[in-house]
PDB file of C-alpha atoms in Angstrom:
ATOM      1  CA  UNK A   8     -28.394  61.815  62.060  1.00 68.00           C
ATOM      2  CA  UNK A   9     -26.615  60.527  58.973  1.00 70.00           C
ATOM      3  CA  UNK A  10     -27.954  57.319  57.386  1.00 72.00           C
ATOM      4  CA  UNK A  11     -25.448  54.553  56.678  1.00 70.00           C
ATOM      5  CA  UNK A  12     -24.347  54.333  53.029  1.00 79.00           C
ATOM      6  CA  UNK A  13     -25.733  50.752  52.860  1.00 80.00           C
ATOM      7  CA  UNK A  14     -29.273  51.699  53.989  1.00 83.00           C
ATOM      8  CA  UNK A  15     -30.801  50.315  50.759  1.00 85.00           C
ATOM      9  CA  UNK A  16     -29.026  47.002  51.104  1.00 84.00           C
ATOM     10  CA  UNK A  17     -30.121  46.749  54.751  1.00 84.00           C
ATOM     11  CA  UNK A  18     -33.745  47.386  53.747  1.00 85.00           C
ATOM     12  CA  UNK A  19     -33.555  44.673  51.037  1.00 86.00           C
ATOM     13  CA  UNK A  20     -32.043  42.253  53.543  1.00 83.00           C
ATOM     14  CA  UNK A  21     -34.778  42.848  56.102  1.00 83.00           C
ATOM     15  CA  UNK A  22     -37.656  42.775  53.729  1.00 81.00           C
ATOM     16  CA  UNK A  23     -36.930  40.566  50.723  1.00 83.00           C
ATOM     17  CA  UNK A  24     -38.093  37.363  52.344  1.00 84.00           C
ATOM     18  CA  UNK A  25     -38.313  35.277  49.192  1.00 83.00           C
ATOM     19  CA  UNK A  26     -34.479  34.777  48.908  1.00 84.00           C
ATOM     20  CA  UNK A  27     -31.479  33.740  50.909  1.00 84.00           C
ATOM     21  CA  UNK A  28     -28.721  36.168  51.951  1.00 81.00           C
ATOM     22  CA  UNK A  29     -25.233  35.973  53.247  1.00 83.00           C
ATOM     23  CA  UNK A  30     -24.054  38.835  55.491  1.00 82.00           C
ATOM     24  CA  UNK A  31     -20.315  39.585  55.416  1.00 82.00           C
ATOM     25  CA  UNK A  32     -19.279  42.702  57.451  1.00 81.00           C
ATOM     26  CA  UNK A  33     -16.769  43.864  60.006  1.00 82.00           C
ATOM     27  CA  UNK A  34     -17.220  43.781  63.802  1.00 80.00           C
ATOM     28  CA  UNK A  35     -19.591  46.426  65.051  1.00 83.00           C
ATOM     29  CA  UNK A  36     -21.246  47.061  61.681  1.00 83.00           C
ATOM     30  CA  UNK A  37     -24.763  45.970  62.807  1.00 82.00           C
ATOM     31  CA  UNK A  38     -24.894  42.363  61.543  1.00 84.00           C
ATOM     32  CA  UNK A  39     -26.669  41.086  64.668  1.00 85.00           C
ATOM     33  CA  UNK A  40     -29.205  43.854  64.466  1.00 87.00           C
ATOM     34  CA  UNK A  41     -29.823  43.337  60.743  1.00 88.00           C
ATOM     35  CA  UNK A  42     -30.236  39.531  61.076  1.00 88.00           C
ATOM     36  CA  UNK A  43     -32.584  40.019  64.059  1.00 90.00           C
ATOM     37  CA  UNK A  44     -34.684  42.442  62.004  1.00 90.00           C
ATOM     38  CA  UNK A  45     -34.911  39.893  59.181  1.00 91.00           C
ATOM     39  CA  UNK A  46     -35.991  37.198  61.566  1.00 93.00           C
ATOM     40  CA  UNK A  47     -38.632  39.510  62.954  1.00 92.00           C
ATOM     41  CA  UNK A  48     -39.898  40.336  59.425  1.00 92.00           C
ATOM     42  CA  UNK A  49     -40.254  36.656  58.725  1.00 93.00           C
ATOM     43  CA  UNK A  50     -42.125  36.155  61.969  1.00 94.00           C
ATOM     44  CA  UNK A  51     -44.471  38.992  61.053  1.00 93.00           C
ATOM     45  CA  UNK A  52     -44.936  37.826  57.408  1.00 92.00           C
ATOM     46  CA  UNK A  53     -47.901  35.982  55.919  1.00 91.00           C
ATOM     47  CA  UNK A  54     -46.487  32.415  56.448  1.00 92.00           C
ATOM     48  CA  UNK A  55     -44.309  32.454  59.559  1.00 94.00           C
ATOM     49  CA  UNK A  56     -45.478  29.075  60.719  1.00 96.00           C
ATOM     50  CA  UNK A  57     -44.223  27.423  57.505  1.00 95.00           C
ATOM     51  CA  UNK A  58     -41.092  29.613  57.136  1.00 94.00           C
ATOM     52  CA  UNK A  59     -39.553  29.888  60.638  1.00 95.00           C
ATOM     53  CA  UNK A  60     -38.908  26.171  61.220  1.00 96.00           C
ATOM     54  CA  UNK A  61     -36.816  26.213  57.951  1.00 94.00           C
ATOM     55  CA  UNK A  62     -34.825  29.185  59.102  1.00 94.00           C
ATOM     56  CA  UNK A  63     -31.030  28.584  59.494  1.00 94.00           C
ATOM     57  CA  UNK A  64     -28.891  31.310  61.040  1.00 93.00           C
ATOM     58  CA  UNK A  65     -25.219  30.358  61.006  1.00 91.00           C
ATOM     59  CA  UNK A  66     -22.322  32.357  62.424  1.00 88.00           C
ATOM     60  CA  UNK A  67     -18.782  31.735  63.578  1.00 86.00           C
ATOM     61  CA  UNK A  68     -19.379  32.306  67.335  1.00 88.00           C
ATOM     62  CA  UNK A  69     -21.826  30.638  69.719  1.00 92.00           C
ATOM     63  CA  UNK A  70     -22.114  33.940  71.526  1.00 91.00           C
ATOM     64  CA  UNK A  71     -23.326  35.699  68.324  1.00 89.00           C
ATOM     65  CA  UNK A  72     -25.813  32.974  67.515  1.00 92.00           C
ATOM     66  CA  UNK A  73     -27.185  32.985  71.043  1.00 94.00           C
ATOM     67  CA  UNK A  74     -27.428  36.746  71.090  1.00 92.00           C
ATOM     68  CA  UNK A  75     -29.363  36.858  67.786  1.00 91.00           C
ATOM     69  CA  UNK A  76     -31.734  34.213  68.938  1.00 95.00           C
ATOM     70  CA  UNK A  77     -32.347  35.867  72.255  1.00 95.00           C
ATOM     71  CA  UNK A  78     -32.891  39.345  70.819  1.00 94.00           C
ATOM     72  CA  UNK A  79     -35.390  38.002  68.376  1.00 93.00           C
ATOM     73  CA  UNK A  80     -37.146  35.945  71.006  1.00 94.00           C
ATOM     74  CA  UNK A  81     -37.494  38.943  73.326  1.00 94.00           C
ATOM     75  CA  UNK A  82     -39.048  41.103  70.606  1.00 93.00           C
ATOM     76  CA  UNK A  83     -41.383  38.269  69.496  1.00 92.00           C
ATOM     77  CA  UNK A  84     -42.601  37.842  73.032  1.00 92.00           C
ATOM     78  CA  UNK A  85     -43.111  41.628  73.467  1.00 94.00           C
ATOM     79  CA  UNK A  86     -45.046  41.680  70.179  1.00 92.00           C
ATOM     80  CA  UNK A  87     -47.336  39.023  71.611  1.00 90.00           C
ATOM     81  CA  UNK A  88     -47.448  36.972  68.407  1.00 89.00           C
ATOM     82  CA  UNK A  89     -49.639  33.888  68.212  1.00 91.00           C
ATOM     83  CA  UNK A  90     -48.491  30.811  70.094  1.00 93.00           C
ATOM     84  CA  UNK A  91     -47.971  28.844  66.872  1.00 95.00           C
ATOM     85  CA  UNK A  92     -45.540  31.550  65.601  1.00 95.00           C
ATOM     86  CA  UNK A  93     -43.600  31.298  68.862  1.00 94.00           C
ATOM     87  CA  UNK A  94     -43.445  27.518  68.492  1.00 95.00           C
ATOM     88  CA  UNK A  95     -42.280  27.866  64.867  1.00 96.00           C
ATOM     89  CA  UNK A  96     -39.543  30.282  65.965  1.00 96.00           C
ATOM     90  CA  UNK A  97     -38.379  27.801  68.584  1.00 96.00           C
ATOM     91  CA  UNK A  98     -37.733  25.246  65.777  1.00 97.00           C
ATOM     92  CA  UNK A  99     -35.471  27.650  63.821  1.00 96.00           C
ATOM     93  CA  UNK A 100     -31.760  26.919  63.924  1.00 97.00           C
ATOM     94  CA  UNK A 101     -29.295  29.468  65.384  1.00 96.00           C
ATOM     95  CA  UNK A 102     -25.796  28.040  65.540  1.00 95.00           C
ATOM     96  CA  UNK A 103     -22.217  27.882  64.344  1.00 93.00           C
ATOM     97  CA  UNK A 104     -20.379  26.216  61.478  1.00 83.00           C
TER      98      UNK A 104
END
């Protein structure tokens, strides 16, 4: 399988949690997956209870915002993270401009 040409950028986006990012890409390029992975990295980090409630995920479509939130929630539940992490995730904002 051929790796995407932007693999390094995707890795930075998912794992450099000490900075903000803006994702601009065409339809079907993997934005939802990349953003979901970043949210999960934050939830698995050292300070998720402090960080998740400050998380703001903004997109142009309600459907996209809902899908990102639901995908992340399903994986967090499957990971069986602590209850306080789940509560912190529920305080994150997923919405539209």
